[in-house]
Structure formats: C-alpha cells, structure tokens
mmCIF file of N, CA and C in Angstrom:
data_model
loop_
_atom_site.group_PDB
_atom_site.id
_atom_site.type_symbol
_atom_site.label_atom_id
_atom_site.label_comp_id
_atom_site.label_asym_id
_atom_site.label_seq_id
_atom_site.Cartn_x
_atom_site.Cartn_y
_atom_site.Cartn_z
ATOM 1 N N ILE R 131 0.849 -1.172 0.000
ATOM 2 C CA ILE R 131 0.000 0.000 0.000
ATOM 3 C C ILE R 131 0.896 1.237 0.000
ATOM 4 N N TRP R 132 0.660 2.165 -0.934
ATOM 5 C CA TRP R 132 1.415 3.421 -0.973
ATOM 6 C C TRP R 132 0.783 4.429 -0.021
ATOM 7 N N THR R 133 1.604 5.119 0.738
ATOM 8 C CA THR R 133 1.125 6.170 1.639
ATOM 9 C C THR R 133 0.883 7.446 0.847
ATOM 10 N N ASP R 134 0.197 8.396 1.476
ATOM 11 C CA ASP R 134 0.134 9.747 0.932
ATOM 12 C C ASP R 134 1.535 10.341 1.070
ATOM 13 N N TRP R 135 1.755 11.533 0.509
ATOM 14 C CA TRP R 135 3.039 12.198 0.657
ATOM 15 C C TRP R 135 3.214 12.624 2.107
ATOM 16 N N ILE R 136 4.364 12.304 2.675
ATOM 17 C CA ILE R 136 4.668 12.566 4.085
ATOM 18 C C ILE R 136 5.740 13.647 4.169
ATOM 19 N N ASP R 137 5.508 14.643 5.028
ATOM 20 C CA ASP R 137 6.461 15.734 5.235
ATOM 21 C C ASP R 137 6.433 16.113 6.707
ATOM 22 N N VAL R 138 7.349 15.549 7.493
ATOM 23 C CA VAL R 138 7.369 15.804 8.940
ATOM 24 C C VAL R 138 8.543 16.673 9.376
ATOM 25 N N SER R 139 9.428 17.012 8.443
ATOM 26 C CA SER R 139 10.624 17.778 8.777
ATOM 27 C C SER R 139 10.755 18.931 7.777
ATOM 28 N N TYR R 140 11.267 20.069 8.254
ATOM 29 C CA TYR R 140 11.481 21.219 7.373
ATOM 30 C C TYR R 140 12.879 21.756 7.621
ATOM 31 N N PRO R 141 13.675 21.929 6.544
ATOM 32 C CA PRO R 141 15.054 22.391 6.745
ATOM 33 C C PRO R 141 15.123 23.860 7.159
ATOM 34 N N ASN R 142 16.063 24.161 8.035
ATOM 35 C CA ASN R 142 16.336 25.527 8.449
ATOM 36 C C ASN R 142 17.491 26.012 7.585
ATOM 37 N N SER R 143 17.196 26.872 6.609
ATOM 38 C CA SER R 143 18.220 27.283 5.641
ATOM 39 C C SER R 143 19.340 28.109 6.265
ATOM 40 N N SER R 144 19.130 28.682 7.454
ATOM 41 C CA SER R 144 20.184 29.491 8.076
ATOM 42 C C SER R 144 21.088 28.678 8.998
ATOM 43 N N ASP R 145 20.804 27.389 9.166
ATOM 44 C CA ASP R 145 21.593 26.541 10.050
ATOM 45 C C ASP R 145 22.295 25.462 9.229
ATOM 46 N N LYS R 146 23.615 25.555 9.127
ATOM 47 C CA LYS R 146 24.400 24.594 8.349
ATOM 48 C C LYS R 146 24.284 23.173 8.910
ATOM 49 N N ASN R 147 23.945 23.044 10.207
ATOM 50 C CA ASN R 147 23.807 21.722 10.827
ATOM 51 C C ASN R 147 22.397 21.149 10.692
ATOM 52 N N SER R 148 21.526 21.875 10.011
ATOM 53 C CA SER R 148 20.152 21.430 9.815
ATOM 54 C C SER R 148 20.052 20.636 8.514
ATOM 55 N N GLY R 149 18.849 20.338 8.137
ATOM 56 C CA GLY R 149 18.589 19.627 6.891
ATOM 57 C C GLY R 149 17.148 19.182 6.869
ATOM 58 N N ASP R 150 16.829 18.281 5.964
ATOM 59 C CA ASP R 150 15.482 17.730 5.890
ATOM 60 C C ASP R 150 15.589 16.243 6.171
ATOM 61 N N TYR R 151 14.845 15.780 7.163
ATOM 62 C CA TYR R 151 14.955 14.400 7.621
ATOM 63 C C TYR R 151 13.585 13.728 7.653
ATOM 64 N N GLU R 152 13.197 13.192 6.515
ATOM 65 C CA GLU R 152 11.938 12.445 6.403
ATOM 66 C C GLU R 152 12.264 10.969 6.658
ATOM 67 N N THR R 153 12.807 10.712 7.833
ATOM 68 C CA THR R 153 13.207 9.342 8.186
ATOM 69 C C THR R 153 12.024 8.620 8.826
ATOM 70 N N PHE R 154 12.062 7.292 8.782
ATOM 71 C CA PHE R 154 10.999 6.509 9.405
ATOM 72 C C PHE R 154 10.930 6.792 10.907
ATOM 73 N N GLU R 155 12.082 7.007 11.520
ATOM 74 C CA GLU R 155 12.131 7.326 12.946
ATOM 75 C C GLU R 155 11.403 8.639 13.231
ATOM 76 N N ASN R 156 11.659 9.675 12.419
ATOM 77 C CA ASN R 156 10.987 10.964 12.613
ATOM 78 C C ASN R 156 9.491 10.869 12.341
ATOM 79 N N ILE R 157 9.121 10.081 11.345
ATOM 80 C CA ILE R 157 7.699 9.919 11.033
ATOM 81 C C ILE R 157 6.982 9.283 12.213
ATOM 82 N N LEU R 158 7.588 8.248 12.800
ATOM 83 C CA LEU R 158 6.973 7.588 13.961
ATOM 84 C C LEU R 158 6.887 8.518 15.166
ATOM 85 N N MET R 159 7.890 9.371 15.358
ATOM 86 C CA MET R 159 7.868 10.316 16.482
ATOM 87 C C MET R 159 6.716 11.309 16.320
ATOM 88 N N LYS R 160 6.493 11.774 15.084
ATOM 89 C CA LYS R 160 5.449 12.778 14.837
ATOM 90 C C LYS R 160 4.071 12.139 14.687
ATOM 91 N N ASN R 161 4.054 10.870 14.262
ATOM 92 C CA ASN R 161 2.789 10.182 14.021
ATOM 93 C C ASN R 161 2.894 8.746 14.542
ATOM 94 N N PRO R 162 2.692 8.541 15.857
ATOM 95 C CA PRO R 162 2.871 7.208 16.440
ATOM 96 C C PRO R 162 1.904 6.161 15.890
ATOM 97 N N LEU R 163 0.863 6.577 15.208
ATOM 98 C CA LEU R 163 -0.100 5.635 14.649
ATOM 99 C C LEU R 163 0.273 5.183 13.235
ATOM 100 N N TRP R 164 1.402 5.685 12.728
ATOM 101 C CA TRP R 164 1.834 5.294 11.393
ATOM 102 C C TRP R 164 2.108 3.802 11.393
ATOM 103 N N VAL R 165 1.484 3.073 10.485
ATOM 104 C CA VAL R 165 1.624 1.618 10.469
ATOM 105 C C VAL R 165 2.312 1.162 9.182
ATOM 106 N N CYS R 166 3.549 0.775 9.329
ATOM 107 C CA CYS R 166 4.297 0.228 8.211
ATOM 108 C C CYS R 166 5.255 -0.802 8.790
ATOM 109 N N ALA R 167 4.955 -2.068 8.549
ATOM 110 C CA ALA R 167 5.798 -3.133 9.088
ATOM 111 C C ALA R 167 7.113 -3.225 8.329
ATOM 112 N N LYS R 168 7.067 -3.013 7.009
ATOM 113 C CA LYS R 168 8.286 -3.123 6.199
ATOM 114 C C LYS R 168 8.109 -2.288 4.939
ATOM 115 N N ALA R 169 9.050 -1.387 4.696
ATOM 116 C CA ALA R 169 9.025 -0.574 3.480
ATOM 117 C C ALA R 169 9.502 -1.423 2.302
ATOM 118 N N GLU R 170 8.699 -1.483 1.276
ATOM 119 C CA GLU R 170 9.040 -2.244 0.074
ATOM 120 C C GLU R 170 9.630 -1.342 -1.015
ATOM 121 N N ASN R 171 9.190 -0.080 -1.038
ATOM 122 C CA ASN R 171 9.632 0.860 -2.055
ATOM 123 C C ASN R 171 9.443 2.266 -1.499
ATOM 124 N N ILE R 172 10.120 3.241 -2.099
ATOM 125 C CA ILE R 172 10.006 4.616 -1.621
ATOM 126 C C ILE R 172 10.094 5.555 -2.815
ATOM 127 N N SER R 173 9.374 6.650 -2.725
ATOM 128 C CA SER R 173 9.435 7.695 -3.737
ATOM 129 C C SER R 173 9.689 9.000 -3.002
ATOM 130 N N CYS R 174 10.638 9.788 -3.486
ATOM 131 C CA CYS R 174 10.999 11.046 -2.835
ATOM 132 C C CYS R 174 10.908 12.172 -3.854
ATOM 133 N N ARG R 175 10.440 13.331 -3.400
ATOM 134 C CA ARG R 175 10.342 14.487 -4.291
ATOM 135 C C ARG R 175 10.500 15.771 -3.494
ATOM 136 N N ALA R 176 10.900 16.828 -4.199
ATOM 137 C CA ALA R 176 10.987 18.147 -3.576
ATOM 138 C C ALA R 176 9.588 18.747 -3.578
ATOM 139 N N GLU R 177 9.187 19.304 -2.460
ATOM 140 C CA GLU R 177 7.843 19.856 -2.327
ATOM 141 C C GLU R 177 7.548 20.901 -3.408
ATOM 142 N N LYS R 178 8.495 21.793 -3.681
ATOM 143 C CA LYS R 178 8.265 22.874 -4.647
ATOM 144 C C LYS R 178 8.524 22.459 -6.090
ATOM 145 N N PHE R 179 9.143 21.310 -6.289
ATOM 146 C CA PHE R 179 9.445 20.821 -7.636
ATOM 147 C C PHE R 179 9.009 19.360 -7.771
ATOM 148 N N PRO R 180 7.718 19.064 -7.591
ATOM 149 C CA PRO R 180 7.272 17.668 -7.543
ATOM 150 C C PRO R 180 7.460 16.883 -8.843
ATOM 151 N N ASP R 181 7.584 17.581 -9.971
ATOM 152 C CA ASP R 181 7.719 16.886 -11.256
ATOM 153 C C ASP R 181 9.157 16.739 -11.727
ATOM 154 N N ILE R 182 10.109 17.251 -10.941
ATOM 155 C CA ILE R 182 11.527 17.137 -11.305
ATOM 156 C C ILE R 182 12.157 16.033 -10.464
ATOM 157 N N PRO R 183 12.758 15.024 -11.111
ATOM 158 C CA PRO R 183 13.429 13.963 -10.333
ATOM 159 C C PRO R 183 14.477 14.575 -9.401
ATOM 160 N N ILE R 184 14.595 14.042 -8.179
ATOM 161 C CA ILE R 184 15.537 14.643 -7.228
ATOM 162 C C ILE R 184 16.973 14.565 -7.726
ATOM 163 N N ALA R 185 17.290 13.607 -8.564
ATOM 164 C CA ALA R 185 18.651 13.511 -9.112
ATOM 165 C C ALA R 185 18.967 14.708 -10.003
ATOM 166 N N ASP R 186 17.944 15.354 -10.559
ATOM 167 C CA ASP R 186 18.146 16.501 -11.450
ATOM 168 C C ASP R 186 18.184 17.832 -10.719
ATOM 169 N N LEU R 187 18.002 17.825 -9.401
ATOM 170 C CA LEU R 187 17.979 19.071 -8.643
ATOM 171 C C LEU R 187 19.363 19.537 -8.203
ATOM 172 N N GLY R 188 20.354 18.669 -8.320
ATOM 173 C CA GLY R 188 21.721 19.057 -7.971
ATOM 174 C C GLY R 188 21.999 19.052 -6.479
ATOM 175 N N GLN R 189 21.171 18.392 -5.686
ATOM 176 C CA GLN R 189 21.409 18.312 -4.251
ATOM 177 C C GLN R 189 21.823 16.897 -3.881
ATOM 178 N N LYS R 190 22.621 16.807 -2.838
ATOM 179 C CA LYS R 190 23.008 15.493 -2.329
ATOM 180 C C LYS R 190 21.927 15.059 -1.344
ATOM 181 N N VAL R 191 21.164 14.034 -1.735
ATOM 182 C CA VAL R 191 20.026 13.557 -0.958
ATOM 183 C C VAL R 191 20.066 12.040 -0.934
ATOM 184 N N GLU R 192 19.833 11.460 0.232
ATOM 185 C CA GLU R 192 19.743 10.009 0.356
ATOM 186 C C GLU R 192 18.267 9.652 0.494
ATOM 187 N N CYS R 193 17.795 8.764 -0.373
ATOM 188 C CA CYS R 193 16.401 8.333 -0.345
ATOM 189 C C CYS R 193 16.392 6.823 -0.504
ATOM 190 N N ASN R 194 16.111 6.088 0.596
ATOM 191 C CA ASN R 194 16.117 4.632 0.482
ATOM 192 C C ASN R 194 15.113 3.986 1.429
ATOM 193 N N VAL R 195 14.785 2.723 1.143
ATOM 194 C CA VAL R 195 13.764 2.001 1.916
ATOM 195 C C VAL R 195 14.223 1.610 3.315
ATOM 196 N N ASN R 196 15.492 1.770 3.624
ATOM 197 C CA ASN R 196 15.984 1.417 4.959
ATOM 198 C C ASN R 196 15.801 2.542 5.974
ATOM 199 N N THR R 197 15.959 3.794 5.530
ATOM 200 C CA THR R 197 15.896 4.912 6.471
ATOM 201 C C THR R 197 14.855 5.963 6.109
ATOM 202 N N GLY R 198 14.526 6.112 4.844
ATOM 203 C CA GLY R 198 13.666 7.196 4.391
ATOM 204 C C GLY R 198 14.519 8.196 3.632
ATOM 205 N N LEU R 199 14.297 9.501 3.868
ATOM 206 C CA LEU R 199 15.054 10.548 3.173
ATOM 207 C C LEU R 199 15.899 11.326 4.163
ATOM 208 N N ILE R 200 17.144 11.577 3.762
ATOM 209 C CA ILE R 200 18.064 12.390 4.563
ATOM 210 C C ILE R 200 18.735 13.389 3.640
ATOM 211 N N CYS R 201 18.643 14.659 4.009
ATOM 212 C CA CYS R 201 19.324 15.725 3.282
ATOM 213 C C CYS R 201 19.978 16.629 4.318
ATOM 214 N N ASN R 202 21.300 16.750 4.274
ATOM 215 C CA ASN R 202 22.049 17.592 5.202
ATOM 216 C C ASN R 202 22.429 18.899 4.517
ATOM 217 N N ASN R 203 22.139 20.027 5.170
ATOM 218 C CA ASN R 203 22.547 21.320 4.620
ATOM 219 C C ASN R 203 24.051 21.369 4.376
ATOM 220 N N SER R 204 24.820 20.739 5.249
ATOM 221 C CA SER R 204 26.283 20.794 5.141
ATOM 222 C C SER R 204 26.796 20.101 3.876
ATOM 223 N N ASP R 205 25.973 19.262 3.240
ATOM 224 C CA ASP R 205 26.379 18.578 2.011
ATOM 225 C C ASP R 205 26.041 19.363 0.747
ATOM 226 N N GLN R 206 25.342 20.496 0.886
ATOM 227 C CA GLN R 206 24.864 21.241 -0.278
ATOM 228 C C GLN R 206 25.835 22.361 -0.645
ATOM 229 N N HIS R 207 25.881 22.662 -1.945
ATOM 230 C CA HIS R 207 26.770 23.710 -2.456
ATOM 231 C C HIS R 207 25.988 24.639 -3.368
ATOM 232 N N ILE R 208 26.400 25.900 -3.413
ATOM 233 C CA ILE R 208 25.767 26.861 -4.305
ATOM 234 C C ILE R 208 26.073 26.462 -5.744
ATOM 235 N N GLY R 209 25.048 26.521 -6.569
ATOM 236 C CA GLY R 209 25.224 26.193 -7.978
ATOM 237 C C GLY R 209 24.206 25.172 -8.430
ATOM 238 N N GLY R 210 24.241 24.868 -9.697
ATOM 239 C CA GLY R 210 23.296 23.900 -10.231
ATOM 240 C C GLY R 210 21.897 24.488 -10.318
ATOM 241 N N THR R 211 20.909 23.645 -10.246
ATOM 242 C CA THR R 211 19.523 24.062 -10.367
ATOM 243 C C THR R 211 19.071 24.896 -9.183
ATOM 244 N N ILE R 212 19.573 24.579 -7.998
ATOM 245 C CA ILE R 212 19.145 25.250 -6.771
ATOM 246 C C ILE R 212 20.275 26.165 -6.288
ATOM 247 N N PRO R 213 20.105 27.492 -6.428
ATOM 248 C CA PRO R 213 21.184 28.420 -6.055
ATOM 249 C C PRO R 213 21.249 28.746 -4.574
ATOM 250 N N MET R 214 21.271 27.722 -3.716
ATOM 251 C CA MET R 214 21.398 27.961 -2.284
ATOM 252 C C MET R 214 22.089 26.769 -1.633
ATOM 253 N N PRO R 215 22.876 27.043 -0.600
ATOM 254 C CA PRO R 215 23.616 25.961 0.047
ATOM 255 C C PRO R 215 22.836 25.282 1.176
ATOM 256 N N SER R 216 21.555 25.025 0.946
ATOM 257 C CA SER R 216 20.749 24.325 1.956
ATOM 258 C C SER R 216 19.757 23.413 1.247
ATOM 259 N N CYS R 217 19.224 22.486 1.990
ATOM 260 C CA CYS R 217 18.291 21.506 1.439
ATOM 261 C C CYS R 217 16.951 22.139 1.088
ATOM 262 N N LEU R 218 16.365 21.622 0.057
ATOM 263 C CA LEU R 218 14.973 21.926 -0.224
ATOM 264 C C LEU R 218 14.114 21.165 0.781
ATOM 265 N N ASN R 219 12.844 21.467 0.809
ATOM 266 C CA ASN R 219 11.929 20.686 1.636
ATOM 267 C C ASN R 219 11.452 19.501 0.800
ATOM 268 N N TYR R 220 11.712 18.296 1.287
ATOM 269 C CA TYR R 220 11.349 17.081 0.572
ATOM 270 C C TYR R 220 10.178 16.392 1.249
ATOM 271 N N GLU R 221 9.531 15.516 0.490
ATOM 272 C CA GLU R 221 8.472 14.673 1.026
ATOM 273 C C GLU R 221 8.616 13.285 0.427
ATOM 274 N N ILE R 222 8.109 12.301 1.151
ATOM 275 C CA ILE R 222 8.249 10.917 0.693
ATOM 276 C C ILE R 222 6.896 10.212 0.678
ATOM 277 N N SER R 223 6.819 9.209 -0.169
ATOM 278 C CA SER R 223 5.686 8.285 -0.170
ATOM 279 C C SER R 223 6.301 6.895 -0.096
ATOM 280 N N VAL R 224 5.724 6.049 0.747
ATOM 281 C CA VAL R 224 6.316 4.734 1.000
ATOM 282 C C VAL R 224 5.310 3.644 0.646
ATOM 283 N N CYS R 225 5.790 2.655 -0.088
ATOM 284 C CA CYS R 225 4.983 1.466 -0.348
ATOM 285 C C CYS R 225 5.391 0.459 0.712
ATOM 286 N N CYS R 226 4.445 0.133 1.583
ATOM 287 C CA CYS R 226 4.822 -0.716 2.706
ATOM 288 C C CYS R 226 3.793 -1.786 3.005
ATOM 289 N N ILE R 227 4.260 -2.784 3.725
ATOM 290 C CA ILE R 227 3.380 -3.807 4.270
ATOM 291 C C ILE R 227 2.853 -3.233 5.577
ATOM 292 N N PRO R 228 1.542 -3.024 5.688
ATOM 293 C CA PRO R 228 1.010 -2.438 6.921
ATOM 294 C C PRO R 228 1.229 -3.351 8.129
ATOM 295 N N ASN R 229 1.422 -2.734 9.268
ATOM 296 C CA ASN R 229 1.639 -3.471 10.506
ATOM 297 C C ASN R 229 0.293 -3.716 11.200
ATOM 298 N N ILE R 230 -0.566 -4.447 10.483
ATOM 299 C CA ILE R 230 -1.862 -4.801 11.055
ATOM 300 C C ILE R 230 -2.036 -6.303 10.898
ATOM 301 N N PRO R 231 -2.716 -6.956 11.830
ATOM 302 C CA PRO R 231 -2.791 -8.423 11.819
ATOM 303 C C PRO R 231 -3.261 -9.028 10.496
ATOM 304 N N GLU R 232 -4.204 -8.377 9.811
ATOM 305 C CA GLU R 232 -4.716 -8.942 8.568
ATOM 306 C C GLU R 232 -3.652 -9.023 7.469
ATOM 307 N N CYS R 233 -2.602 -8.231 7.579
ATOM 308 C CA CYS R 233 -1.601 -8.170 6.515
ATOM 309 C C CYS R 233 -0.325 -8.932 6.823
ATOM 310 N N LEU R 234 -0.176 -9.394 8.037
ATOM 311 C CA LEU R 234 1.043 -10.106 8.397
ATOM 312 C C LEU R 234 0.895 -11.593 8.105
ATOM 313 N N PRO R 235 1.970 -12.244 7.685
ATOM 314 C CA PRO R 235 1.867 -13.672 7.390
ATOM 315 C C PRO R 235 1.534 -14.471 8.643
ATOM 316 N N THR R 236 0.663 -15.479 8.480
ATOM 317 C CA THR R 236 0.280 -16.290 9.620
ATOM 318 C C THR R 236 0.865 -17.689 9.542
ATOM 319 N N THR R 237 1.282 -18.107 8.374
ATOM 320 C CA THR R 237 1.881 -19.433 8.212
ATOM 321 C C THR R 237 3.138 -19.323 7.385
ATOM 322 N N THR R 238 3.979 -20.298 7.548
ATOM 323 C CA THR R 238 5.196 -20.368 6.752
ATOM 324 C C THR R 238 5.047 -21.547 5.798
ATOM 325 N N VAL R 239 5.319 -21.292 4.542
ATOM 326 C CA VAL R 239 5.226 -22.343 3.542
ATOM 327 C C VAL R 239 6.634 -22.738 3.154
ATOM 328 N N SER R 240 6.920 -24.031 3.227
ATOM 329 C CA SER R 240 8.234 -24.487 2.793
ATOM 330 C C SER R 240 8.042 -25.401 1.592
ATOM 331 N N THR R 241 8.979 -25.319 0.693
ATOM 332 C CA THR R 241 8.913 -26.162 -0.502
ATOM 333 C C THR R 241 10.221 -26.896 -0.648
ATOM 334 N N THR R 242 10.137 -28.048 -1.245
ATOM 335 C CA THR R 242 11.354 -28.799 -1.537
ATOM 336 C C THR R 242 11.355 -29.093 -3.021
ATOM 337 N N THR R 243 12.527 -29.186 -3.568
ATOM 338 C CA THR R 243 12.640 -29.502 -4.990
ATOM 339 C C THR R 243 13.467 -30.760 -5.143
ATOM 340 N N ALA R 244 13.057 -31.560 -6.086
ATOM 341 C CA ALA R 244 13.788 -32.788 -6.376
ATOM 342 C C ALA R 244 14.997 -32.456 -7.230
ATOM 343 N N PRO R 245 16.074 -33.225 -7.105
ATOM 344 C CA PRO R 245 17.238 -32.953 -7.953
ATOM 345 C C PRO R 245 16.850 -33.184 -9.418
ATOM 346 N N PRO R 246 17.470 -32.462 -10.332
ATOM 347 C CA PRO R 246 17.128 -32.619 -11.744
ATOM 348 C C PRO R 246 17.481 -34.029 -12.228
ATOM 349 N N SER R 247 16.629 -34.543 -13.081
ATOM 350 C CA SER R 247 16.911 -35.865 -13.640
ATOM 351 C C SER R 247 17.692 -35.702 -14.930
ATOM 352 N N SER R 248 18.430 -36.719 -15.293
ATOM 353 C CA SER R 248 19.184 -36.646 -16.539
ATOM 354 C C SER R 248 18.834 -37.840 -17.413
ATOM 355 N N THR R 249 18.858 -37.590 -18.684
ATOM 356 C CA THR R 249 18.584 -38.678 -19.647
ATOM 357 C C THR R 249 19.713 -38.705 -20.649
ATOM 358 N N THR R 250 19.966 -39.895 -21.150
ATOM 359 C CA THR R 250 21.019 -40.052 -22.144
ATOM 360 C C THR R 250 20.408 -40.722 -23.363
ATOM 361 N N SER R 251 20.708 -40.196 -24.530
ATOM 362 C CA SER R 251 20.232 -40.793 -25.781
ATOM 363 C C SER R 251 21.443 -41.221 -26.590
ATOM 364 N N THR R 252 21.259 -42.327 -27.248
ATOM 365 C CA THR R 252 22.320 -42.790 -28.118
ATOM 366 C C THR R 252 21.784 -42.831 -29.537
ATOM 367 N N VAL R 253 22.529 -42.188 -30.408
ATOM 368 C CA VAL R 253 22.129 -42.166 -31.825
ATOM 369 C C VAL R 253 23.144 -43.023 -32.572
ATOM 370 N N SER R 254 22.618 -43.979 -33.408
ATOM 371 C CA SER R 254 23.560 -44.794 -34.148
ATOM 372 C C SER R 254 23.425 -44.591 -35.614
#
C-alpha cells in the first residue's frame, strides 16, 4: 500500500547543521499511529518541484527504503539548479506492508525440490 506524501521535517536554511529528515524514525515520532511493518519501495520528491526527479535538482540527498530521506545542509553547495547551500523541503511516499494483523503472514510455507533428472540418448 502506498502512503500519501509525508512531510514531517522542514530544513532551516540558516543553520548549516540542519537539513530535511523524512526518516521513518521521525515519522513515527510525529505520528505514532503510522503503520508500516516493512518498506518495500520509496518515492521522494521536492515539495516545490514535484515533477523534477531529485537527481536533477543538484542536491546530495539520500532516499532509500531502509531509512527514508536524509538531506544535510552541510552537504549542499551553491550552484546547479538550486542556487542555495541548503536543502529543499522534501516529502516521501512509501509502499509498505502495513503493521496490522490482517496483513502479516500467519503461516510459513516451505517447498522442496527434487534434484534434476538426466537422460542419455544414443544415436547410431
């Protein structure tokens, strides 16, 4: 199930030690009812530039299913598409397995496979 766009952190452009942190940890702190047992996929975008891939914005941003999104102001440089040395405000959408009983596996299925058989033909 894909979530709506999530934005729980906002970068402080005047603080070099700030950034934008749309991490799963921050999402849970701001929204303890957020239910995601396991992130399967993630989509990240800049709030003000939703149609531009983040790779084309010229900012150093980490976006992955293990942590969420991390953007540090200290990693940004003036130049490129964004003429400021701070993070844009990003938002994420996560495709996840919900942490509700109906969606969690209740049984384990094991399978076994037989070794491959071989045949030999003789042509005379």
